Amino acid sequence: MLRGRPPWKRWGVMGTLVAAAAVLLLIAQPNRVPELQDPVTRAGEDTVTEAVPRITAITPADTETVSSGSIAFRWRSPSAEASYRITVTNEIGDLLWSETTSDTTIVPPRDVVLQAGRVYFWYVDALLPNGESATSGVRRLKVVP
């Protein structure tokens, strides 16, 4: 069929066939995700990495119910001479209070009112003397009258 056509038409037909074959090969390939050189961390997975300093939250414990008149935040430091920032938010993430301290215990000021029946979140971040950072992770608490 191609022999009776002029050479430039033969190349046009062959080019079209090659292009069609390439498209079919791309479509027929299963969806592949390229392998990454570095491991990907997903929520809930453990990875083998250097130990990240962690602040141990002591009180209120995660999901603890506390009295509105007796809230004190306490944590254990991974290092001496660290600088801490405590942050308290409401259930939708609005900032209620944040303060920097060098102590591992702090009481909210009197003008910070945590209402009974509401859920709040708190966390502590630290800047360690060697320049590393640490966190307690977000903790949940509920206030009762």
mmCIF file of N, CA and C in Angstrom:
data_model
loop_
_atom_site.group_PDB
_atom_site.id
_atom_site.type_symbol
_atom_site.label_atom_id
_atom_site.label_comp_id
_atom_site.label_asym_id
_atom_site.label_seq_id
_atom_site.Cartn_x
_atom_site.Cartn_y
_atom_site.Cartn_z
ATOM 1 N N MET A 1 0.818 -1.182 0.000
ATOM 2 C CA MET A 1 0.000 0.000 0.000
ATOM 3 C C MET A 1 0.870 1.257 0.000
ATOM 4 N N LEU A 2 1.966 1.224 0.753
ATOM 5 C CA LEU A 2 2.840 2.377 0.822
ATOM 6 C C LEU A 2 3.719 2.516 -0.418
ATOM 7 N N ARG A 3 3.997 1.411 -1.156
ATOM 8 C CA ARG A 3 4.924 1.459 -2.288
ATOM 9 C C ARG A 3 4.410 2.311 -3.431
ATOM 10 N N GLY A 4 3.128 2.376 -3.639
ATOM 11 C CA GLY A 4 2.583 3.146 -4.743
ATOM 12 C C GLY A 4 2.493 4.642 -4.437
ATOM 13 N N ARG A 5 2.772 5.077 -3.221
ATOM 14 C CA ARG A 5 2.674 6.485 -2.841
ATOM 15 C C ARG A 5 4.036 7.168 -2.979
ATOM 16 N N PRO A 6 4.021 8.473 -3.166
ATOM 17 C CA PRO A 6 5.291 9.199 -3.214
ATOM 18 C C PRO A 6 5.984 9.113 -1.843
ATOM 19 N N PRO A 7 7.331 9.238 -1.784
ATOM 20 C CA PRO A 7 8.080 9.078 -0.526
ATOM 21 C C PRO A 7 7.605 10.011 0.600
ATOM 22 N N TRP A 8 7.257 11.240 0.294
ATOM 23 C CA TRP A 8 6.857 12.159 1.370
ATOM 24 C C TRP A 8 5.544 11.743 1.998
ATOM 25 N N LYS A 9 4.652 11.075 1.226
ATOM 26 C CA LYS A 9 3.384 10.584 1.788
ATOM 27 C C LYS A 9 3.625 9.349 2.641
ATOM 28 N N ARG A 10 4.624 8.513 2.234
ATOM 29 C CA ARG A 10 4.940 7.317 3.035
ATOM 30 C C ARG A 10 5.419 7.720 4.427
ATOM 31 N N TRP A 11 6.248 8.758 4.495
ATOM 32 C CA TRP A 11 6.747 9.205 5.796
ATOM 33 C C TRP A 11 5.614 9.795 6.646
ATOM 34 N N GLY A 12 4.669 10.438 6.032
ATOM 35 C CA GLY A 12 3.520 10.992 6.760
ATOM 36 C C GLY A 12 2.680 9.899 7.386
ATOM 37 N N VAL A 13 2.447 8.814 6.626
ATOM 38 C CA VAL A 13 1.667 7.689 7.153
ATOM 39 C C VAL A 13 2.456 6.997 8.259
ATOM 40 N N MET A 14 3.747 6.792 8.055
ATOM 41 C CA MET A 14 4.579 6.125 9.068
ATOM 42 C C MET A 14 4.657 6.977 10.346
ATOM 43 N N GLY A 15 4.793 8.300 10.184
ATOM 44 C CA GLY A 15 4.845 9.193 11.350
ATOM 45 C C GLY A 15 3.557 9.142 12.143
ATOM 46 N N THR A 16 2.432 9.088 11.436
ATOM 47 C CA THR A 16 1.139 9.007 12.108
ATOM 48 C C THR A 16 1.009 7.703 12.878
ATOM 49 N N LEU A 17 1.465 6.589 12.247
ATOM 50 C CA LEU A 17 1.414 5.287 12.927
ATOM 51 C C LEU A 17 2.305 5.262 14.159
ATOM 52 N N VAL A 18 3.496 5.847 14.073
ATOM 53 C CA VAL A 18 4.415 5.875 15.219
ATOM 54 C C VAL A 18 3.816 6.726 16.343
ATOM 55 N N ALA A 19 3.236 7.871 16.009
ATOM 56 C CA ALA A 19 2.622 8.724 17.022
ATOM 57 C C ALA A 19 1.451 8.019 17.698
ATOM 58 N N ALA A 20 0.636 7.324 16.921
ATOM 59 C CA ALA A 20 -0.500 6.590 17.484
ATOM 60 C C ALA A 20 -0.014 5.487 18.416
ATOM 61 N N ALA A 21 1.059 4.788 18.016
ATOM 62 C CA ALA A 21 1.610 3.729 18.868
ATOM 63 C C ALA A 21 2.132 4.311 20.182
ATOM 64 N N ALA A 22 2.779 5.473 20.123
ATOM 65 C CA ALA A 22 3.297 6.101 21.336
ATOM 66 C C ALA A 22 2.154 6.485 22.283
ATOM 67 N N VAL A 23 1.075 7.022 21.724
ATOM 68 C CA VAL A 23 -0.080 7.387 22.548
ATOM 69 C C VAL A 23 -0.681 6.150 23.195
ATOM 70 N N LEU A 24 -0.798 5.069 22.438
ATOM 71 C CA LEU A 24 -1.337 3.824 23.004
ATOM 72 C C LEU A 24 -0.453 3.293 24.124
ATOM 73 N N LEU A 25 0.854 3.371 23.974
ATOM 74 C CA LEU A 25 1.763 2.915 25.027
ATOM 75 C C LEU A 25 1.598 3.750 26.297
ATOM 76 N N LEU A 26 1.452 5.058 26.146
ATOM 77 C CA LEU A 26 1.261 5.909 27.316
ATOM 78 C C LEU A 26 -0.058 5.628 28.020
ATOM 79 N N ILE A 27 -1.099 5.396 27.247
ATOM 80 C CA ILE A 27 -2.418 5.112 27.828
ATOM 81 C C ILE A 27 -2.434 3.740 28.486
ATOM 82 N N ALA A 28 -1.760 2.782 27.886
ATOM 83 C CA ALA A 28 -1.784 1.412 28.399
ATOM 84 C C ALA A 28 -0.911 1.238 29.639
ATOM 85 N N GLN A 29 0.010 2.167 29.908
ATOM 86 C CA GLN A 29 0.876 2.057 31.084
ATOM 87 C C GLN A 29 0.037 2.213 32.350
ATOM 88 N N PRO A 30 0.256 1.374 33.344
ATOM 89 C CA PRO A 30 -0.461 1.570 34.610
ATOM 90 C C PRO A 30 0.051 2.862 35.258
ATOM 91 N N ASN A 31 -0.827 3.470 36.048
ATOM 92 C CA ASN A 31 -0.412 4.696 36.737
ATOM 93 C C ASN A 31 0.710 4.366 37.692
ATOM 94 N N ARG A 32 1.842 4.945 37.444
ATOM 95 C CA ARG A 32 2.997 4.701 38.290
ATOM 96 C C ARG A 32 3.353 5.971 39.037
ATOM 97 N N VAL A 33 3.703 5.789 40.294
ATOM 98 C CA VAL A 33 4.195 6.901 41.083
ATOM 99 C C VAL A 33 5.699 6.699 41.176
ATOM 100 N N PRO A 34 6.478 7.674 40.759
ATOM 101 C CA PRO A 34 7.917 7.488 40.824
ATOM 102 C C PRO A 34 8.380 7.327 42.263
ATOM 103 N N GLU A 35 9.369 6.474 42.455
ATOM 104 C CA GLU A 35 9.902 6.269 43.790
ATOM 105 C C GLU A 35 10.708 7.485 44.188
ATOM 106 N N LEU A 36 10.542 7.902 45.436
ATOM 107 C CA LEU A 36 11.256 9.060 45.930
ATOM 108 C C LEU A 36 12.575 8.623 46.540
ATOM 109 N N GLN A 37 13.549 9.473 46.442
ATOM 110 C CA GLN A 37 14.847 9.187 47.033
ATOM 111 C C GLN A 37 14.789 9.263 48.554
ATOM 112 N N ASP A 38 14.027 10.240 49.072
ATOM 113 C CA ASP A 38 13.911 10.425 50.508
ATOM 114 C C ASP A 38 12.610 9.807 50.995
ATOM 115 N N PRO A 39 12.596 9.242 52.217
ATOM 116 C CA PRO A 39 11.346 8.677 52.724
ATOM 117 C C PRO A 39 10.332 9.777 52.988
ATOM 118 N N VAL A 40 9.061 9.460 52.782
ATOM 119 C CA VAL A 40 7.974 10.392 53.035
ATOM 120 C C VAL A 40 7.342 10.020 54.361
ATOM 121 N N THR A 41 7.113 11.007 55.200
ATOM 122 C CA THR A 41 6.489 10.754 56.492
ATOM 123 C C THR A 41 5.007 11.028 56.372
ATOM 124 N N ARG A 42 4.207 10.063 56.753
ATOM 125 C CA ARG A 42 2.762 10.227 56.755
ATOM 126 C C ARG A 42 2.289 10.151 58.204
ATOM 127 N N ALA A 43 1.164 10.757 58.462
ATOM 128 C CA ALA A 43 0.626 10.763 59.824
ATOM 129 C C ALA A 43 0.499 9.338 60.342
ATOM 130 N N GLY A 44 0.998 9.105 61.546
ATOM 131 C CA GLY A 44 0.867 7.795 62.164
ATOM 132 C C GLY A 44 1.989 6.828 61.825
ATOM 133 N N GLU A 45 2.896 7.207 60.929
ATOM 134 C CA GLU A 45 3.991 6.308 60.580
ATOM 135 C C GLU A 45 5.227 6.670 61.377
ATOM 136 N N ASP A 46 5.976 5.666 61.762
ATOM 137 C CA ASP A 46 7.243 5.899 62.426
ATOM 138 C C ASP A 46 8.336 5.971 61.371
ATOM 139 N N THR A 47 9.287 6.852 61.583
ATOM 140 C CA THR A 47 10.421 6.930 60.681
ATOM 141 C C THR A 47 11.686 6.855 61.503
ATOM 142 N N VAL A 48 12.741 6.434 60.875
ATOM 143 C CA VAL A 48 14.022 6.362 61.544
ATOM 144 C C VAL A 48 14.747 7.666 61.237
ATOM 145 N N THR A 49 14.746 8.564 62.194
ATOM 146 C CA THR A 49 15.414 9.848 62.053
ATOM 147 C C THR A 49 16.107 10.154 63.371
ATOM 148 N N GLU A 50 16.824 11.253 63.386
ATOM 149 C CA GLU A 50 17.436 11.669 64.632
ATOM 150 C C GLU A 50 16.332 11.997 65.627
ATOM 151 N N ALA A 51 16.600 11.775 66.905
ATOM 152 C CA ALA A 51 15.604 12.036 67.936
ATOM 153 C C ALA A 51 15.318 13.533 68.012
ATOM 154 N N VAL A 52 14.055 13.886 67.912
ATOM 155 C CA VAL A 52 13.626 15.268 68.038
ATOM 156 C C VAL A 52 13.288 15.504 69.498
ATOM 157 N N PRO A 53 13.861 16.551 70.109
ATOM 158 C CA PRO A 53 13.535 16.807 71.510
ATOM 159 C C PRO A 53 12.034 17.014 71.682
ATOM 160 N N ARG A 54 11.496 16.493 72.747
ATOM 161 C CA ARG A 54 10.058 16.557 72.986
ATOM 162 C C ARG A 54 9.820 17.117 74.373
ATOM 163 N N ILE A 55 8.849 17.998 74.486
ATOM 164 C CA ILE A 55 8.435 18.516 75.782
ATOM 165 C C ILE A 55 7.346 17.593 76.304
ATOM 166 N N THR A 56 7.469 17.161 77.539
ATOM 167 C CA THR A 56 6.470 16.291 78.148
ATOM 168 C C THR A 56 5.456 17.147 78.894
ATOM 169 N N ALA A 57 4.236 17.186 78.400
ATOM 170 C CA ALA A 57 3.168 17.927 79.070
ATOM 171 C C ALA A 57 2.711 17.125 80.284
ATOM 172 N N ILE A 58 2.632 17.782 81.422
ATOM 173 C CA ILE A 58 2.247 17.088 82.655
ATOM 174 C C ILE A 58 0.795 17.394 83.009
ATOM 175 N N THR A 59 0.457 18.678 83.198
ATOM 176 C CA THR A 59 -0.925 19.046 83.505
ATOM 177 C C THR A 59 -1.302 20.298 82.739
ATOM 178 N N PRO A 60 -2.529 20.403 82.351
ATOM 179 C CA PRO A 60 -3.527 19.348 82.350
ATOM 180 C C PRO A 60 -3.165 18.266 81.333
ATOM 181 N N ALA A 61 -3.494 17.038 81.687
ATOM 182 C CA ALA A 61 -3.236 15.908 80.794
ATOM 183 C C ALA A 61 -4.120 16.034 79.555
ATOM 184 N N ASP A 62 -3.710 15.394 78.482
ATOM 185 C CA ASP A 62 -4.488 15.458 77.248
ATOM 186 C C ASP A 62 -5.896 14.951 77.495
ATOM 187 N N THR A 63 -6.877 15.682 77.046
ATOM 188 C CA THR A 63 -8.319 15.431 77.186
ATOM 189 C C THR A 63 -8.816 15.507 78.637
ATOM 190 N N GLU A 64 -8.022 16.071 79.529
ATOM 191 C CA GLU A 64 -8.432 16.196 80.922
ATOM 192 C C GLU A 64 -9.521 17.255 81.080
ATOM 193 N N THR A 65 -10.410 17.044 82.048
ATOM 194 C CA THR A 65 -11.423 18.023 82.412
ATOM 195 C C THR A 65 -10.913 18.746 83.647
ATOM 196 N N VAL A 66 -10.871 20.086 83.587
ATOM 197 C CA VAL A 66 -10.314 20.866 84.693
ATOM 198 C C VAL A 66 -11.305 21.918 85.148
ATOM 199 N N SER A 67 -11.150 22.342 86.389
ATOM 200 C CA SER A 67 -11.986 23.397 86.947
ATOM 201 C C SER A 67 -11.495 24.746 86.437
ATOM 202 N N SER A 68 -12.433 25.627 86.107
ATOM 203 C CA SER A 68 -12.069 26.919 85.533
ATOM 204 C C SER A 68 -11.244 27.783 86.482
ATOM 205 N N GLY A 69 -11.346 27.559 87.775
ATOM 206 C CA GLY A 69 -10.616 28.376 88.744
ATOM 207 C C GLY A 69 -9.247 27.854 89.124
ATOM 208 N N SER A 70 -8.863 26.685 88.639
ATOM 209 C CA SER A 70 -7.599 26.114 89.100
ATOM 210 C C SER A 70 -6.722 25.588 87.956
ATOM 211 N N ILE A 71 -6.652 26.328 86.878
ATOM 212 C CA ILE A 71 -5.865 25.859 85.737
ATOM 213 C C ILE A 71 -4.423 26.320 85.887
ATOM 214 N N ALA A 72 -3.534 25.350 85.863
ATOM 215 C CA ALA A 72 -2.096 25.626 85.840
ATOM 216 C C ALA A 72 -1.489 24.690 84.809
ATOM 217 N N PHE A 73 -0.635 25.210 83.975
ATOM 218 C CA PHE A 73 0.009 24.414 82.936
ATOM 219 C C PHE A 73 1.414 24.050 83.404
ATOM 220 N N ARG A 74 1.739 22.751 83.312
ATOM 221 C CA ARG A 74 3.062 22.263 83.725
ATOM 222 C C ARG A 74 3.600 21.324 82.661
ATOM 223 N N TRP A 75 4.914 21.380 82.454
ATOM 224 C CA TRP A 75 5.573 20.504 81.481
ATOM 225 C C TRP A 75 6.987 20.222 81.939
ATOM 226 N N ARG A 76 7.564 19.211 81.363
ATOM 227 C CA ARG A 76 8.936 18.800 81.659
ATOM 228 C C ARG A 76 9.796 19.135 80.449
ATOM 229 N N SER A 77 10.911 19.787 80.701
ATOM 230 C CA SER A 77 11.779 20.256 79.628
ATOM 231 C C SER A 77 12.766 19.191 79.176
ATOM 232 N N PRO A 78 13.086 19.164 77.878
ATOM 233 C CA PRO A 78 14.126 18.253 77.400
ATOM 234 C C PRO A 78 15.526 18.815 77.649
ATOM 235 N N SER A 79 15.612 20.076 78.129
ATOM 236 C CA SER A 79 16.908 20.716 78.324
ATOM 237 C C SER A 79 16.782 21.833 79.343
ATOM 238 N N ALA A 80 17.848 22.061 80.076
ATOM 239 C CA ALA A 80 17.864 23.187 81.008
ATOM 240 C C ALA A 80 18.074 24.475 80.215
ATOM 241 N N GLU A 81 17.662 25.575 80.790
ATOM 242 C CA GLU A 81 17.859 26.909 80.208
ATOM 243 C C GLU A 81 17.177 27.102 78.855
ATOM 244 N N ALA A 82 16.026 26.522 78.688
ATOM 245 C CA ALA A 82 15.257 26.720 77.457
ATOM 246 C C ALA A 82 14.309 27.898 77.631
ATOM 247 N N SER A 83 13.849 28.422 76.525
ATOM 248 C CA SER A 83 12.838 29.477 76.523
ATOM 249 C C SER A 83 11.562 28.864 75.954
ATOM 250 N N TYR A 84 10.432 29.063 76.631
ATOM 251 C CA TYR A 84 9.182 28.411 76.256
ATOM 252 C C TYR A 84 8.137 29.421 75.810
ATOM 253 N N ARG A 85 7.287 28.997 74.911
ATOM 254 C CA ARG A 85 6.114 29.778 74.525
ATOM 255 C C ARG A 85 4.918 28.851 74.665
ATOM 256 N N ILE A 86 3.985 29.239 75.557
ATOM 257 C CA ILE A 86 2.746 28.473 75.714
ATOM 258 C C ILE A 86 1.655 29.198 74.935
ATOM 259 N N THR A 87 0.809 28.419 74.281
ATOM 260 C CA THR A 87 -0.282 28.970 73.491
ATOM 261 C C THR A 87 -1.563 28.228 73.842
ATOM 262 N N VAL A 88 -2.641 28.984 74.039
ATOM 263 C CA VAL A 88 -3.961 28.407 74.330
ATOM 264 C C VAL A 88 -4.928 28.954 73.283
ATOM 265 N N THR A 89 -5.687 28.039 72.660
ATOM 266 C CA THR A 89 -6.680 28.428 71.658
ATOM 267 C C THR A 89 -8.033 27.820 72.013
ATOM 268 N N ASN A 90 -9.088 28.359 71.408
ATOM 269 C CA ASN A 90 -10.403 27.737 71.584
ATOM 270 C C ASN A 90 -10.567 26.619 70.550
ATOM 271 N N GLU A 91 -11.755 26.011 70.517
ATOM 272 C CA GLU A 91 -11.957 24.836 69.654
ATOM 273 C C GLU A 91 -11.910 25.148 68.168
ATOM 274 N N ILE A 92 -12.031 26.411 67.784
ATOM 275 C CA ILE A 92 -11.936 26.749 66.356
ATOM 276 C C ILE A 92 -10.587 27.371 66.002
ATOM 277 N N GLY A 93 -9.673 27.382 66.953
ATOM 278 C CA GLY A 93 -8.316 27.833 66.679
ATOM 279 C C GLY A 93 -8.024 29.287 66.954
ATOM 280 N N ASP A 94 -8.996 30.024 67.524
ATOM 281 C CA ASP A 94 -8.753 31.422 67.863
ATOM 282 C C ASP A 94 -7.781 31.497 69.040
ATOM 283 N N LEU A 95 -6.785 32.346 68.929
ATOM 284 C CA LEU A 95 -5.805 32.531 69.993
ATOM 285 C C LEU A 95 -6.446 33.224 71.191
ATOM 286 N N LEU A 96 -6.344 32.588 72.366
ATOM 287 C CA LEU A 96 -6.868 33.182 73.595
ATOM 288 C C LEU A 96 -5.755 33.775 74.443
ATOM 289 N N TRP A 97 -4.591 33.102 74.418
ATOM 290 C CA TRP A 97 -3.497 33.549 75.265
ATOM 291 C C TRP A 97 -2.216 32.896 74.788
ATOM 292 N N SER A 98 -1.144 33.661 74.825
ATOM 293 C CA SER A 98 0.175 33.143 74.502
ATOM 294 C C SER A 98 1.187 33.939 75.309
ATOM 295 N N GLU A 99 2.154 33.237 75.863
ATOM 296 C CA GLU A 99 3.148 33.922 76.690
ATOM 297 C C GLU A 99 4.476 33.185 76.620
ATOM 298 N N THR A 100 5.551 33.956 76.719
ATOM 299 C CA THR A 100 6.898 33.387 76.746
ATOM 300 C C THR A 100 7.375 33.363 78.188
ATOM 301 N N THR A 101 8.035 32.271 78.565
ATOM 302 C CA THR A 101 8.523 32.108 79.930
ATOM 303 C C THR A 101 9.781 31.244 79.923
ATOM 304 N N SER A 102 10.524 31.309 81.018
ATOM 305 C CA SER A 102 11.671 30.426 81.177
ATOM 306 C C SER A 102 11.357 29.334 82.205
ATOM 307 N N ASP A 103 10.167 29.399 82.790
ATOM 308 C CA ASP A 103 9.730 28.422 83.788
ATOM 309 C C ASP A 103 8.960 27.291 83.108
ATOM 310 N N THR A 104 8.775 26.176 83.795
ATOM 311 C CA THR A 104 8.020 25.045 83.251
ATOM 312 C C THR A 104 6.636 24.925 83.886
ATOM 313 N N THR A 105 6.213 25.968 84.580
ATOM 314 C CA THR A 105 4.865 26.049 85.152
ATOM 315 C C THR A 105 4.362 27.466 84.942
ATOM 316 N N ILE A 106 3.110 27.581 84.539
ATOM 317 C CA ILE A 106 2.540 28.908 84.342
ATOM 318 C C ILE A 106 1.036 28.852 84.565
ATOM 319 N N VAL A 107 0.503 29.930 85.122
ATOM 320 C CA VAL A 107 -0.933 30.076 85.351
ATOM 321 C C VAL A 107 -1.402 31.213 84.451
ATOM 322 N N PRO A 108 -2.537 31.027 83.762
ATOM 323 C CA PRO A 108 -3.035 32.116 82.911
ATOM 324 C C PRO A 108 -3.353 33.358 83.741
ATOM 325 N N PRO A 109 -3.159 34.535 83.187
ATOM 326 C CA PRO A 109 -3.532 35.748 83.930
ATOM 327 C C PRO A 109 -5.037 35.806 84.166
ATOM 328 N N ARG A 110 -5.458 36.617 85.118
ATOM 329 C CA ARG A 110 -6.863 36.696 85.502
ATOM 330 C C ARG A 110 -7.780 37.135 84.357
ATOM 331 N N ASP A 111 -7.253 37.908 83.411
ATOM 332 C CA ASP A 111 -8.112 38.393 82.324
ATOM 333 C C ASP A 111 -8.337 37.340 81.234
ATOM 334 N N VAL A 112 -7.656 36.195 81.324
ATOM 335 C CA VAL A 112 -7.896 35.089 80.388
ATOM 336 C C VAL A 112 -8.943 34.189 81.023
ATOM 337 N N VAL A 113 -10.141 34.203 80.465
ATOM 338 C CA VAL A 113 -11.258 33.455 81.036
ATOM 339 C C VAL A 113 -11.545 32.250 80.148
ATOM 340 N N LEU A 114 -11.386 31.056 80.724
ATOM 341 C CA LEU A 114 -11.739 29.818 80.022
ATOM 342 C C LEU A 114 -13.123 29.415 80.534
ATOM 343 N N GLN A 115 -14.087 29.437 79.652
ATOM 344 C CA GLN A 115 -15.484 29.236 80.032
ATOM 345 C C GLN A 115 -15.796 27.757 80.275
ATOM 346 N N ALA A 116 -16.623 27.521 81.268
ATOM 347 C CA ALA A 116 -17.059 26.163 81.598
ATOM 348 C C ALA A 116 -17.848 25.574 80.438
ATOM 349 N N GLY A 117 -17.651 24.283 80.214
ATOM 350 C CA GLY A 117 -18.348 23.571 79.154
ATOM 351 C C GLY A 117 -17.686 23.686 77.794
ATOM 352 N N ARG A 118 -16.619 24.444 77.692
ATOM 353 C CA ARG A 118 -15.942 24.646 76.409
ATOM 354 C C ARG A 118 -14.670 23.799 76.334
ATOM 355 N N VAL A 119 -14.265 23.502 75.112
ATOM 356 C CA VAL A 119 -13.038 22.749 74.852
ATOM 357 C C VAL A 119 -11.965 23.733 74.405
ATOM 358 N N TYR A 120 -10.753 23.529 74.896
ATOM 359 C CA TYR A 120 -9.615 24.371 74.547
ATOM 360 C C TYR A 120 -8.429 23.485 74.174
ATOM 361 N N PHE A 121 -7.487 24.084 73.479
ATOM 362 C CA PHE A 121 -6.269 23.379 73.100
ATOM 363 C C PHE A 121 -5.073 24.191 73.567
ATOM 364 N N TRP A 122 -4.017 23.483 73.990
ATOM 365 C CA TRP A 122 -2.813 24.172 74.431
ATOM 366 C C TRP A 122 -1.584 23.395 73.977
ATOM 367 N N TYR A 123 -0.514 24.130 73.805
ATOM 368 C CA TYR A 123 0.759 23.502 73.458
ATOM 369 C C TYR A 123 1.897 24.407 73.888
ATOM 370 N N VAL A 124 3.061 23.790 74.055
ATOM 371 C CA VAL A 124 4.260 24.509 74.449
ATOM 372 C C VAL A 124 5.326 24.249 73.397
ATOM 373 N N ASP A 125 5.955 25.305 72.934
ATOM 374 C CA ASP A 125 7.106 25.204 72.040
ATOM 375 C C ASP A 125 8.305 25.753 72.798
ATOM 376 N N ALA A 126 9.477 25.201 72.519
ATOM 377 C CA ALA A 126 10.676 25.644 73.222
ATOM 378 C C ALA A 126 11.803 25.906 72.243
ATOM 379 N N LEU A 127 12.615 26.892 72.590
ATOM 380 C CA LEU A 127 13.869 27.124 71.904
ATOM 381 C C LEU A 127 14.951 26.693 72.879
ATOM 382 N N LEU A 128 15.701 25.671 72.493
ATOM 383 C CA LEU A 128 16.716 25.104 73.370
ATOM 384 C C LEU A 128 18.033 25.871 73.227
ATOM 385 N N PRO A 129 18.917 25.786 74.235
ATOM 386 C CA PRO A 129 20.170 26.542 74.195
ATOM 387 C C PRO A 129 21.057 26.221 72.981
ATOM 388 N N ASN A 130 20.935 25.017 72.437
ATOM 389 C CA ASN A 130 21.765 24.641 71.282
ATOM 390 C C ASN A 130 21.144 25.070 69.952
ATOM 391 N N GLY A 131 20.029 25.813 70.014
ATOM 392 C CA GLY A 131 19.390 26.305 68.795
ATOM 393 C C GLY A 131 18.299 25.400 68.252
ATOM 394 N N GLU A 132 18.139 24.200 68.806
ATOM 395 C CA GLU A 132 17.070 23.305 68.376
ATOM 396 C C GLU A 132 15.747 23.760 68.983
ATOM 397 N N SER A 133 14.660 23.236 68.429
ATOM 398 C CA SER A 133 13.345 23.525 68.988
ATOM 399 C C SER A 133 12.701 22.227 69.442
ATOM 400 N N ALA A 134 11.717 22.359 70.299
ATOM 401 C CA ALA A 134 10.975 21.198 70.810
ATOM 402 C C ALA A 134 9.531 21.627 70.979
ATOM 403 N N THR A 135 8.638 20.655 71.027
ATOM 404 C CA THR A 135 7.218 20.951 71.207
ATOM 405 C C THR A 135 6.558 19.874 72.050
ATOM 406 N N SER A 136 5.465 20.250 72.662
ATOM 407 C CA SER A 136 4.666 19.284 73.418
ATOM 408 C C SER A 136 3.643 18.622 72.509
ATOM 409 N N GLY A 137 3.388 19.226 71.358
ATOM 410 C CA GLY A 137 2.270 18.789 70.546
ATOM 411 C C GLY A 137 1.001 19.381 71.142
ATOM 412 N N VAL A 138 -0.061 19.372 70.382
ATOM 413 C CA VAL A 138 -1.307 19.991 70.826
ATOM 414 C C VAL A 138 -2.002 19.081 71.831
ATOM 415 N N ARG A 139 -2.444 19.680 72.931
ATOM 416 C CA ARG A 139 -3.154 18.974 74.007
ATOM 417 C C ARG A 139 -4.553 19.560 74.099
ATOM 418 N N ARG A 140 -5.498 18.727 74.488
ATOM 419 C CA ARG A 140 -6.907 19.144 74.582
ATOM 420 C C ARG A 140 -7.309 19.159 76.046
ATOM 421 N N LEU A 141 -8.135 20.145 76.421
ATOM 422 C CA LEU A 141 -8.691 20.163 77.771
ATOM 423 C C LEU A 141 -10.112 20.707 77.717
ATOM 424 N N LYS A 142 -10.899 20.269 78.662
ATOM 425 C CA LYS A 142 -12.285 20.754 78.775
ATOM 426 C C LYS A 142 -12.444 21.385 80.144
ATOM 427 N N VAL A 143 -13.118 22.509 80.179
ATOM 428 C CA VAL A 143 -13.289 23.252 81.419
ATOM 429 C C VAL A 143 -14.683 22.978 81.989
ATOM 430 N N VAL A 144 -14.736 22.731 83.302
ATOM 431 C CA VAL A 144 -15.995 22.547 84.000
ATOM 432 C C VAL A 144 -16.110 23.628 85.069
ATOM 433 N N PRO A 145 -17.337 23.902 85.543
ATOM 434 C CA PRO A 145 -17.500 24.954 86.570
ATOM 435 C C PRO A 145 -16.816 24.607 87.877
#
